[in-house]
Amino acid sequence: MNVIAVANQKGGVGKTTTAINLGTALAATGQRTLLIDLDPQGNASTGLGISRAQRTKSSYDVLVGDVPIAEAVLPTCVPKLSIVPATVDLSGAEIELVAFEERTHRLQKALAQIEDAWDIVLIDCPPSLGLLTLNAMVASNSLLVPLQCEFFALEGLSQLLSTVELIRERFNPGLSILGVALTMHDRRNRLTEQVSADVRAVLGRVVFDTVIPRNVRLSEAPSHGVPALIYDYRCSGSEAYIALARELIGRLARPKEPAKAA
Ligand SMILES: Nc1ncnc2c1ncn2[C@@H]1O[C@H](COP(=O)(O)OP(=O)(O)OP(=O)(O)O)[C@@H](O)[C@H]1O
Ligand SMILES: [Mg+2]
């Protein structure tokens, strides 16, 4: 089971859009894919059409309430893609988790119960480096970092990387950076081009070749409760996520690269 945390403590960089559409593309290639919504905003759950009423068991119950994770798994409109939804309760988890001795290992423990039931688990992290994201990093084999092509793209990345280093030293030596995905790329915008060139110069091969374009279809799809790949599978955004899935599967098959990203 490959567990991948989609993380960046910066808000609005495309974590959820990536988790949903990459998850859909992976499922379409036959990978049994589980998306864990670990963000109290619950955007991944909403974007996959899971109503509030359906979220009777959620990632909060799994982390804080000892509910077996299999009981919280719901099917989605995409065959082979399931989700553990999030509710707003999860916003209290950052504080409630402090009371547990193994507060950083709650998700890892939960995932151990479903070892090998899924090929790929994607965790949609909240925009912070709090206990929820730490749980995701401890439970994961690797990290996928969406990076928005804007002027401050690299700001905050060093903080993310030092957190990864810390997790590696203390809890999860095997944690690697699977890749950095450039998102919301606008070819007509010179600044975007410059930023993506700079990011590639600094981070090198860890950056995926595939770039996710700025595409209005990607932002429209969640309001219809379906992935962009179902809303409009031929739009540039859908095509990019299919290409990213292909690239990601290639990386997963390769022997592990040295974990350093920069
Ligand atoms: N490639 C794209 N093209 C156009 N709009 C996009 C693209 N990627 C994401 N968006 C839109 O940008 C907004 C932020 O994206 P998203 O929710 O995926 O980011 P996030 O990192 O998960 O945010 P948060 O940190 O709040 O969880 C959303 O409205 C989304 O629809
Ligand atoms: Mg999000």
CSV table of C-alpha atoms and ligand atoms in Angstrom, one decimal:
chain,number,residue,atom,x,y,z
A,1,MET,CA,0.0,0.0,0.0
A,2,ASN,CA,1.5,3.3,-1.1
A,3,VAL,CA,0.5,6.1,1.3
A,4,ILE,CA,1.0,9.6,-0.2
A,5,ALA,CA,0.3,12.8,1.8
A,6,VAL,CA,-0.7,15.8,-0.4
A,7,ALA,CA,0.7,18.5,1.7
A,8,ASN,CA,1.7,22.2,1.7
A,9,GLN,CA,1.0,24.4,4.6
A,10,LYS,CA,0.2,27.3,2.2
A,11,GLY,CA,-3.5,27.7,1.6
A,12,GLY,CA,-5.1,27.4,-1.8
A,13,VAL,CA,-2.2,26.0,-3.7
A,14,GLY,CA,-4.2,23.1,-5.3
A,15,LYS,CA,-3.9,20.3,-2.7
A,16,THR,CA,-7.5,19.3,-2.8
A,17,THR,CA,-7.9,19.7,-6.5
A,18,THR,CA,-4.8,17.5,-6.9
A,19,ALA,CA,-6.0,14.9,-4.4
A,20,ILE,CA,-9.4,14.6,-6.1
A,21,ASN,CA,-8.3,14.5,-9.7
A,22,LEU,CA,-5.1,12.6,-9.3
A,23,GLY,CA,-7.1,10.1,-7.2
A,24,THR,CA,-9.6,9.8,-10.0
A,25,ALA,CA,-6.9,9.3,-12.7
A,26,LEU,CA,-5.2,6.7,-10.6
A,27,ALA,CA,-8.5,4.9,-10.0
A,28,ALA,CA,-9.1,5.0,-13.7
A,29,THR,CA,-5.9,3.1,-14.3
A,30,GLY,CA,-7.1,0.3,-12.1
A,31,GLN,CA,-5.4,1.3,-8.8
A,32,ARG,CA,-7.6,0.8,-5.8
A,33,THR,CA,-7.4,4.3,-4.4
A,34,LEU,CA,-8.5,5.7,-1.1
A,35,LEU,CA,-8.6,9.4,-0.4
A,36,ILE,CA,-8.5,10.5,3.2
A,37,ASP,CA,-9.9,13.9,3.8
A,38,LEU,CA,-7.9,15.3,6.6
A,39,ASP,CA,-9.0,18.9,6.3
A,40,PRO,CA,-11.7,20.2,8.6
A,41,GLN,CA,-12.9,22.3,5.5
A,42,GLY,CA,-14.0,19.0,4.0
A,43,ASN,CA,-13.4,20.2,0.5
A,44,ALA,CA,-12.3,16.9,-0.9
A,45,SER,CA,-15.5,15.3,0.5
A,46,THR,CA,-17.7,18.0,-1.0
A,47,GLY,CA,-15.9,18.0,-4.3
A,48,LEU,CA,-16.6,14.3,-4.6
A,49,GLY,CA,-20.3,14.8,-3.9
A,50,ILE,CA,-20.4,13.4,-0.4
A,51,SER,CA,-23.3,15.2,1.4
A,52,ARG,CA,-23.0,16.2,5.1
A,53,ALA,CA,-25.7,13.6,5.9
A,54,GLN,CA,-23.6,10.8,4.4
A,55,ARG,CA,-20.6,11.7,6.7
A,56,THR,CA,-21.9,9.7,9.7
A,57,LYS,CA,-18.3,8.4,10.3
A,58,SER,CA,-15.4,10.6,9.4
A,59,SER,CA,-11.7,11.0,9.6
A,60,TYR,CA,-12.3,12.7,13.0
A,61,ASP,CA,-13.9,9.6,14.4
A,62,VAL,CA,-11.0,7.5,13.1
A,63,LEU,CA,-8.4,9.8,14.6
A,64,VAL,CA,-10.0,10.7,17.9
A,65,GLY,CA,-12.8,8.2,18.4
A,66,ASP,CA,-11.1,4.9,17.6
A,67,VAL,CA,-13.6,4.0,14.9
A,68,PRO,CA,-12.1,1.4,12.6
A,69,ILE,CA,-11.2,3.2,9.4
A,70,ALA,CA,-13.0,0.6,7.2
A,71,GLU,CA,-16.3,1.8,8.8
A,72,ALA,CA,-15.7,5.4,7.7
A,73,VAL,CA,-14.9,4.5,4.0
A,74,LEU,CA,-17.5,5.6,1.5
A,75,PRO,CA,-17.7,4.9,-2.2
A,76,THR,CA,-17.6,7.8,-4.6
A,77,CYS,CA,-19.0,8.3,-8.1
A,78,VAL,CA,-15.7,7.1,-9.4
A,79,PRO,CA,-15.2,3.3,-9.6
A,80,LYS,CA,-12.3,2.1,-7.5
A,81,LEU,CA,-12.1,5.5,-5.7
A,82,SER,CA,-13.3,5.7,-2.1
A,83,ILE,CA,-13.1,8.3,0.5
A,84,VAL,CA,-12.9,8.8,4.3
A,85,PRO,CA,-14.8,12.1,4.5
A,86,ALA,CA,-14.1,15.0,6.9
A,87,THR,CA,-16.4,17.0,9.0
A,88,VAL,CA,-15.9,20.3,10.8
A,89,ASP,CA,-15.4,18.3,14.0
A,90,LEU,CA,-11.9,17.7,12.7
A,91,SER,CA,-11.0,21.3,13.6
A,92,GLY,CA,-11.1,20.3,17.2
A,93,ALA,CA,-8.8,17.4,16.6
A,94,GLU,CA,-5.7,19.4,16.7
A,95,ILE,CA,-6.3,20.1,20.3
A,96,GLU,CA,-8.0,16.8,21.3
A,97,LEU,CA,-5.1,14.8,19.9
A,98,VAL,CA,-2.7,16.4,22.3
A,99,ALA,CA,-4.3,14.3,25.1
A,100,PHE,CA,-3.2,11.1,23.4
A,101,GLU,CA,0.2,9.7,24.2
A,102,GLU,CA,0.7,8.5,20.6
A,103,ARG,CA,-0.7,11.7,19.2
A,104,THR,CA,1.4,11.7,16.0
A,105,HIS,CA,0.7,8.0,15.2
A,106,ARG,CA,-3.1,7.9,15.3
A,107,LEU,CA,-3.5,7.8,11.5
A,108,GLN,CA,-0.6,5.4,11.0
A,109,LYS,CA,-2.3,3.0,13.5
A,110,ALA,CA,-5.6,3.3,11.7
A,111,LEU,CA,-4.1,2.6,8.3
A,112,ALA,CA,-2.4,-0.5,9.7
A,113,GLN,CA,-5.9,-2.0,10.1
A,114,ILE,CA,-6.4,-1.9,6.3
A,115,GLU,CA,-2.9,-2.8,5.1
A,116,ASP,CA,-3.1,-3.9,1.5
A,117,ALA,CA,-6.8,-3.3,1.1
A,118,TRP,CA,-5.9,-0.4,-1.2
A,119,ASP,CA,-3.1,0.2,-3.7
A,120,ILE,CA,-2.8,3.9,-3.1
A,121,VAL,CA,-3.9,6.1,-0.3
A,122,LEU,CA,-3.9,9.8,-0.9
A,123,ILE,CA,-4.2,12.1,2.2
A,124,ASP,CA,-5.6,15.6,1.6
A,125,CYS,CA,-3.9,17.7,4.3
A,126,PRO,CA,-5.1,21.0,5.8
A,127,PRO,CA,-3.1,24.2,5.2
A,128,SER,CA,-1.0,24.0,8.3
A,129,LEU,CA,1.8,22.1,9.9
A,130,GLY,CA,-0.2,21.1,12.9
A,131,LEU,CA,-0.9,17.6,14.3
A,132,LEU,CA,-3.2,16.6,11.4
A,133,THR,CA,-0.5,17.1,8.9
A,134,LEU,CA,2.1,15.5,11.2
A,135,ASN,CA,-0.2,12.5,11.5
A,136,ALA,CA,-0.3,12.4,7.7
A,137,MET,CA,3.5,12.6,7.4
A,138,VAL,CA,4.0,9.8,10.0
A,139,ALA,CA,1.5,7.6,8.2
A,140,SER,CA,2.9,8.1,4.7
A,141,ASN,CA,5.6,6.6,2.5
A,142,SER,CA,6.0,9.9,0.6
A,143,LEU,CA,4.8,13.4,0.1
A,144,LEU,CA,3.4,15.1,-2.9
A,145,VAL,CA,3.7,18.9,-2.7
A,146,PRO,CA,1.6,21.1,-4.9
A,147,LEU,CA,3.3,24.4,-5.5
A,148,GLN,CA,1.4,27.3,-7.0
A,149,CYS,CA,3.2,29.2,-9.8
A,150,GLU,CA,3.2,32.6,-8.1
A,151,PHE,CA,5.8,34.9,-6.9
A,152,PHE,CA,6.0,33.6,-3.3
A,153,ALA,CA,5.9,29.9,-4.4
A,154,LEU,CA,9.1,28.9,-2.7
A,155,GLU,CA,8.4,30.8,0.5
A,156,GLY,CA,7.3,28.3,3.2
A,157,LEU,CA,8.8,25.4,1.3
A,158,SER,CA,11.9,25.4,3.5
A,159,GLN,CA,9.7,25.2,6.6
A,160,LEU,CA,7.9,22.3,5.0
A,161,LEU,CA,11.1,20.5,4.2
A,162,SER,CA,12.5,21.0,7.7
A,163,THR,CA,9.3,19.5,9.1
A,164,VAL,CA,9.8,16.5,6.8
A,165,GLU,CA,13.4,16.2,8.1
A,166,LEU,CA,12.2,16.3,11.7
A,167,ILE,CA,9.5,13.6,11.0
A,168,ARG,CA,12.2,11.5,9.3
A,169,GLU,CA,14.6,11.8,12.3
A,170,ARG,CA,12.0,11.2,15.0
A,171,PHE,CA,9.3,9.0,13.6
A,172,ASN,CA,9.4,7.9,10.0
A,173,PRO,CA,12.9,7.5,8.5
A,174,GLY,CA,11.4,6.2,5.2
A,175,LEU,CA,9.4,9.3,4.4
A,176,SER,CA,10.4,10.6,0.9
A,177,ILE,CA,9.4,13.4,-1.3
A,178,LEU,CA,7.7,11.8,-4.2
A,179,GLY,CA,7.5,15.1,-6.1
A,180,VAL,CA,6.6,18.7,-6.4
A,181,ALA,CA,3.7,19.5,-8.7
A,182,LEU,CA,3.5,23.0,-10.2
A,183,THR,CA,-0.1,24.1,-10.2
A,184,MET,CA,-2.2,26.9,-11.7
A,185,HIS,CA,0.3,27.4,-14.4
A,186,ASP,CA,-0.6,30.1,-16.9
A,187,ARG,CA,1.5,30.0,-20.1
A,188,ARG,CA,0.5,33.4,-21.2
A,189,ASN,CA,1.8,34.9,-18.0
A,190,ARG,CA,5.5,35.7,-18.0
A,191,LEU,CA,5.8,35.7,-14.3
A,192,THR,CA,4.4,32.2,-14.1
A,193,GLU,CA,7.0,31.0,-16.6
A,194,GLN,CA,9.7,32.7,-14.7
A,195,VAL,CA,8.6,31.2,-11.4
A,196,SER,CA,8.4,27.7,-12.7
A,197,ALA,CA,11.8,28.0,-14.3
A,198,ASP,CA,13.2,29.3,-10.9
A,199,VAL,CA,11.5,26.4,-9.0
A,200,ARG,CA,13.0,23.9,-11.4
A,201,ALA,CA,16.4,25.5,-11.0
A,202,VAL,CA,16.2,25.3,-7.2
A,203,LEU,CA,14.5,21.9,-6.7
A,204,GLY,CA,15.7,20.0,-9.8
A,205,ARG,CA,14.3,16.6,-10.7
A,206,VAL,CA,12.0,16.4,-7.7
A,207,VAL,CA,9.6,18.7,-9.7
A,208,PHE,CA,7.3,16.7,-11.9
A,209,ASP,CA,7.6,17.3,-15.7
A,210,THR,CA,3.8,17.5,-15.8
A,211,VAL,CA,2.5,21.0,-15.0
A,212,ILE,CA,-1.1,21.6,-14.0
A,213,PRO,CA,-2.5,24.5,-16.0
A,214,ARG,CA,-4.8,27.2,-14.7
A,215,ASN,CA,-8.1,25.8,-16.0
A,216,VAL,CA,-11.6,27.1,-15.1
A,217,ARG,CA,-13.0,23.6,-15.5
A,218,LEU,CA,-10.9,22.4,-12.5
A,219,SER,CA,-12.5,25.1,-10.3
A,220,GLU,CA,-16.0,24.5,-11.6
A,221,ALA,CA,-16.2,20.8,-11.1
A,222,PRO,CA,-16.4,20.7,-7.3
A,223,SER,CA,-19.6,22.7,-7.3
A,224,HIS,CA,-21.1,19.8,-9.3
A,225,GLY,CA,-19.8,17.3,-6.8
A,226,VAL,CA,-17.7,15.5,-9.4
A,227,PRO,CA,-14.0,15.4,-10.3
A,228,ALA,CA,-13.0,17.5,-13.3
A,229,LEU,CA,-12.1,14.2,-15.0
A,230,ILE,CA,-15.8,13.4,-15.0
A,231,TYR,CA,-17.1,16.9,-15.4
A,232,ASP,CA,-15.0,17.4,-18.6
A,233,TYR,CA,-12.5,14.7,-19.2
A,234,ARG,CA,-11.1,16.5,-22.2
A,235,CYS,CA,-10.3,19.8,-20.6
A,236,SER,CA,-6.6,20.8,-20.2
A,237,GLY,CA,-6.8,20.3,-16.4
A,238,SER,CA,-8.1,16.8,-16.7
A,239,GLU,CA,-5.5,15.9,-19.3
A,240,ALA,CA,-2.8,17.3,-17.0
A,241,TYR,CA,-3.9,15.2,-14.1
A,242,ILE,CA,-4.0,12.0,-16.2
A,243,ALA,CA,-0.4,12.8,-17.2
A,244,LEU,CA,0.6,13.5,-13.6
A,245,ALA,CA,-0.9,10.1,-12.6
A,246,ARG,CA,1.2,8.4,-15.3
A,247,GLU,CA,4.3,10.2,-14.1
A,248,LEU,CA,3.6,9.4,-10.5
A,249,ILE,CA,3.1,5.7,-11.2
A,250,GLY,CA,6.4,5.7,-12.9
A,251,ARG,CA,8.1,7.2,-9.9
A,252,LEU,CA,6.4,4.8,-7.5
A,253,ALA,CA,7.8,1.9,-9.6
A,254,ARG,CA,11.4,3.3,-9.5
A,255,PRO,CA,13.8,2.5,-6.6
A,256,LYS,CA,13.7,5.3,-4.1
A,257,GLU,CA,15.6,8.5,-4.8
A,258,PRO,CA,17.6,10.2,-2.1
A,259,ALA,CA,15.0,12.1,-0.1
A,260,LYS,CA,16.5,15.5,-0.2
A,261,ALA,CA,14.5,17.9,-2.4
A,262,ALA,CA,16.8,21.0,-2.2
B,1,LIG,N1,-5.3,24.4,-11.9
B,1,LIG,C1,-6.3,25.2,-11.4
B,1,LIG,N2,-6.9,26.0,-12.3
B,1,LIG,C2,-7.9,26.8,-11.8
B,1,LIG,N3,-8.4,26.8,-10.5
B,1,LIG,C3,-7.8,26.0,-9.7
B,1,LIG,C4,-6.7,25.1,-10.1
B,1,LIG,N4,-6.3,24.4,-9.0
B,1,LIG,C5,-7.1,24.8,-8.0
B,1,LIG,N5,-8.0,25.7,-8.4
B,1,LIG,C6,-9.0,26.5,-7.5
B,1,LIG,O1,-8.2,27.2,-6.6
B,1,LIG,C7,-8.8,27.1,-5.3
B,1,LIG,C8,-7.9,26.5,-4.3
B,1,LIG,O2,-7.6,25.2,-4.8
B,1,LIG,P1,-7.6,23.9,-3.7
B,1,LIG,O3,-8.8,24.0,-2.9
B,1,LIG,O4,-7.3,22.7,-4.5
B,1,LIG,O5,-6.3,24.3,-2.9
B,1,LIG,P2,-5.9,23.8,-1.4
B,1,LIG,O6,-4.4,23.8,-1.4
B,1,LIG,O7,-6.5,22.5,-1.2
B,1,LIG,O8,-6.6,24.8,-0.5
B,1,LIG,P3,-6.7,24.8,1.1
B,1,LIG,O9,-5.3,25.1,1.6
B,1,LIG,O10,-7.7,25.8,1.5
B,1,LIG,O11,-7.1,23.4,1.5
B,1,LIG,C9,-10.1,26.3,-5.5
B,1,LIG,O12,-11.2,27.2,-5.7
B,1,LIG,C10,-9.8,25.5,-6.8
B,1,LIG,O13,-11.0,25.2,-7.4
B,2,MG,MG,-7.7,21.8,0.4
